[in-house]
PDB file of C-alpha atoms in Angstrom:
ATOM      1  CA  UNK Q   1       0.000   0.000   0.000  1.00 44.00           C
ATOM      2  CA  UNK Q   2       1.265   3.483  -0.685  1.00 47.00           C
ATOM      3  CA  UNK Q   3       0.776   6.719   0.935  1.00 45.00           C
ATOM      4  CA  UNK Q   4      -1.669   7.698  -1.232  1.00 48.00           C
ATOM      5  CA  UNK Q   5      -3.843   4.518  -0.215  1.00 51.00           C
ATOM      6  CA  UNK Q   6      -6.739   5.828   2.509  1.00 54.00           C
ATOM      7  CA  UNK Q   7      -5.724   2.690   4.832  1.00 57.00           C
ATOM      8  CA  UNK Q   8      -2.613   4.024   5.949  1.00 56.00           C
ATOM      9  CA  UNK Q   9      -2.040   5.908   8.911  1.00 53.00           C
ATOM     10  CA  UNK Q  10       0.992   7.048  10.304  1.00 55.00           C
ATOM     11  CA  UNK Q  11       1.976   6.015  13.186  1.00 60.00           C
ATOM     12  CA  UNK Q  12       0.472   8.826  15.351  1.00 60.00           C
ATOM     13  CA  UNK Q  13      -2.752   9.962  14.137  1.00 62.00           C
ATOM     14  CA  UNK Q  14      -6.251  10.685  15.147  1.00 67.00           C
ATOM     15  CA  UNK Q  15      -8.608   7.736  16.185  1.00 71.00           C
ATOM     16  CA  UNK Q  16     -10.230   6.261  12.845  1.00 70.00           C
ATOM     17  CA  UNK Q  17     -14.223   5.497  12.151  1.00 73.00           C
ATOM     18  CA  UNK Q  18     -13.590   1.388  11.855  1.00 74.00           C
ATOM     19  CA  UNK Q  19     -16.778   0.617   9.832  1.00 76.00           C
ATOM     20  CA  UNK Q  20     -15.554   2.451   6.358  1.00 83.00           C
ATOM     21  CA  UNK Q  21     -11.485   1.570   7.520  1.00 83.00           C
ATOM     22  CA  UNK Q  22     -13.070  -2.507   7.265  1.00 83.00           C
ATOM     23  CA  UNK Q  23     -15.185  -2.124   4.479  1.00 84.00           C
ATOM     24  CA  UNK Q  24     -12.094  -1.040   2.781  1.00 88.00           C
ATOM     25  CA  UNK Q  25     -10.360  -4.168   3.479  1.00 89.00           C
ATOM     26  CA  UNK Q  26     -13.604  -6.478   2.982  1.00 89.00           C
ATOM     27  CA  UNK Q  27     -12.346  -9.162   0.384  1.00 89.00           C
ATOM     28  CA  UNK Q  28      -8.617  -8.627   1.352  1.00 92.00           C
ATOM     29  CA  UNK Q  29      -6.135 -10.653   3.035  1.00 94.00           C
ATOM     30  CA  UNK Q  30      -5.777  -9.322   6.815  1.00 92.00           C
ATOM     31  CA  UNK Q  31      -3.850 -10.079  10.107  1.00 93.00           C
ATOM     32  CA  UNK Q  32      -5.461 -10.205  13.069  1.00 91.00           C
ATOM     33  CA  UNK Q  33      -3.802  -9.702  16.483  1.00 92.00           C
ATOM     34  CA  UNK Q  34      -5.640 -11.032  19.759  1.00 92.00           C
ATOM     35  CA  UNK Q  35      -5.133  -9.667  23.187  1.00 91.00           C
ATOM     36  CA  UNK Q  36      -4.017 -12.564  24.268  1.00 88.00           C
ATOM     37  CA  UNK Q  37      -1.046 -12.754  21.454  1.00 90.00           C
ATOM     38  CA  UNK Q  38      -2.465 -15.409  18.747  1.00 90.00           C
ATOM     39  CA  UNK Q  39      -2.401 -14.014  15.489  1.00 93.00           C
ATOM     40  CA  UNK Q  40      -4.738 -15.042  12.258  1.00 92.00           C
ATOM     41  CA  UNK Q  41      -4.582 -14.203   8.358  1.00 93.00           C
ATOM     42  CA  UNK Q  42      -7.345 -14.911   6.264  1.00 92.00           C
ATOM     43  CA  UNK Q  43      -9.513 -12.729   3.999  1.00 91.00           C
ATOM     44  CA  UNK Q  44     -12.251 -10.371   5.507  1.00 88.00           C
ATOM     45  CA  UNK Q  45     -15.075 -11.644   4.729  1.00 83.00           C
ATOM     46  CA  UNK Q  46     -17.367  -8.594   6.527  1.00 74.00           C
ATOM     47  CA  UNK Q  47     -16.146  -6.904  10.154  1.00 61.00           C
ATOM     48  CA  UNK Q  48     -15.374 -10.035  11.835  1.00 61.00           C
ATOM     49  CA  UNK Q  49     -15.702 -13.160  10.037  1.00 74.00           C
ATOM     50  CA  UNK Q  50     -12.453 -14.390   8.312  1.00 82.00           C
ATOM     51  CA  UNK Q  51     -12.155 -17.217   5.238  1.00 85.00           C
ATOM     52  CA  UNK Q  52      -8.939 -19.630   4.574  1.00 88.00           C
ATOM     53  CA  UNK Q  53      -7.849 -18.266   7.777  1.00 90.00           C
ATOM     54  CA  UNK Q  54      -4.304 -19.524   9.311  1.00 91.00           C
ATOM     55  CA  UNK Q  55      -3.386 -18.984  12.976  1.00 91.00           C
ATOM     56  CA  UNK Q  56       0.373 -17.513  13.322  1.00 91.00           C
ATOM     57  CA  UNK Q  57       1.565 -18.122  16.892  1.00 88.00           C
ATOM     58  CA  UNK Q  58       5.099 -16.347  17.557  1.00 89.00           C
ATOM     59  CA  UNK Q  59       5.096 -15.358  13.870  1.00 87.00           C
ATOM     60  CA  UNK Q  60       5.042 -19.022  12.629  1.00 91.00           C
ATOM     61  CA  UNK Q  61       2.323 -20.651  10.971  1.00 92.00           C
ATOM     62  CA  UNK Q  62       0.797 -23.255  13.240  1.00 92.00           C
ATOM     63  CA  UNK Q  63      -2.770 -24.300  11.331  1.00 92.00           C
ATOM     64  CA  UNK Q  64      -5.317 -23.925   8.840  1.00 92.00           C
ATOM     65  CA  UNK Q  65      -8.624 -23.586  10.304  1.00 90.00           C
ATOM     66  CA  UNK Q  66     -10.813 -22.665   7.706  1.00 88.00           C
ATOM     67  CA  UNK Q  67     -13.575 -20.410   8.251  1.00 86.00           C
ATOM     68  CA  UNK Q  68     -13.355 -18.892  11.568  1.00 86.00           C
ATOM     69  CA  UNK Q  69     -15.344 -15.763  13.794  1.00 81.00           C
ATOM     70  CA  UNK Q  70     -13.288 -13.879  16.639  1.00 79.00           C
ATOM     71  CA  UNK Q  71     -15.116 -12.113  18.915  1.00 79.00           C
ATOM     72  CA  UNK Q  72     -15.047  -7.877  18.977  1.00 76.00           C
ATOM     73  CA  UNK Q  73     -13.806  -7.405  21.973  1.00 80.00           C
ATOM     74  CA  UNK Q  74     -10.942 -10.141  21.737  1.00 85.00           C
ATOM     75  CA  UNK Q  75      -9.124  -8.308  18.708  1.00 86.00           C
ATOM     76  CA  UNK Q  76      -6.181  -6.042  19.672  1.00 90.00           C
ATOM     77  CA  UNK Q  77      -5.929  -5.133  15.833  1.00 89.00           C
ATOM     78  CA  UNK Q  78      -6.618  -5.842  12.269  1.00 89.00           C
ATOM     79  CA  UNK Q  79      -4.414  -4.719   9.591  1.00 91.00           C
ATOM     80  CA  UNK Q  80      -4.743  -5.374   5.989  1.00 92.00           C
ATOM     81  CA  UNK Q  81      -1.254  -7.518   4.650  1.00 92.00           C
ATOM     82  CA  UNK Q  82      -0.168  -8.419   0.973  1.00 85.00           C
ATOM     83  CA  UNK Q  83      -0.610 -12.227  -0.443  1.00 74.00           C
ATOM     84  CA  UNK Q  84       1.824 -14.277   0.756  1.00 64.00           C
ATOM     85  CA  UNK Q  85       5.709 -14.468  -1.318  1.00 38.00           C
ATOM     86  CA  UNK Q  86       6.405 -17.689  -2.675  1.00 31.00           C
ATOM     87  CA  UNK Q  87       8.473 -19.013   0.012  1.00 38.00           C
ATOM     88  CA  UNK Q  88       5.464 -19.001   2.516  1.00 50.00           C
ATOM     89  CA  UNK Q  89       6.316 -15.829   4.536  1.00 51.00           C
ATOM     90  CA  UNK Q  90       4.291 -13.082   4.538  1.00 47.00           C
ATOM     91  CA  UNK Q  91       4.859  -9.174   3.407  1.00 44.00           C
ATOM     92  CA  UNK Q  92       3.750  -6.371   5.570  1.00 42.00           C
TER      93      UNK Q  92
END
């Protein structure tokens, strides 16, 4: 994404309305960070929900689980990410 894109803020900035910030990233591949440190890719499939999603634990890919729902108030952030390099590791 480049500065011109809408989705990205620098690092300090003023709080952002979430419903047109996940629209925008509705169909794309995101991360997902919990509170509680587990981290998921998949694509957004509305404000929540996530498809093909993988769960990264420690920055390493640990599953596939498929279609998967995480709970509002469990998400520390969501940030949209590029598809995956060939080797498996993923861009920021």
């Amino acid at each position: 994404m480049g500065r011109s894109d809408p989705l990205v803020l620098p690092r300090q900035s003023l709080p952002l309305n979430p419903k047109p910030f996940l629209n925008g990233l509705t169909g794309k591949p995101v991360m997902v960070k919990l509170k509680w440190g587990m981290e998921y890719k998949g694509y957004l499939v509305s404000d929540r929900p996530l498809a093909n999603t993988e769960e990264y634990i420690d920055g390493a890919l640990s599953g596939h689980l498929g279609e998967v729902l995480i709970r509002c108030n469990n998400v520390l952030y969501i940030r949209g990410v590029e598809e995956e390099e060939e080797d498996g590791e993923m861009r920021e």
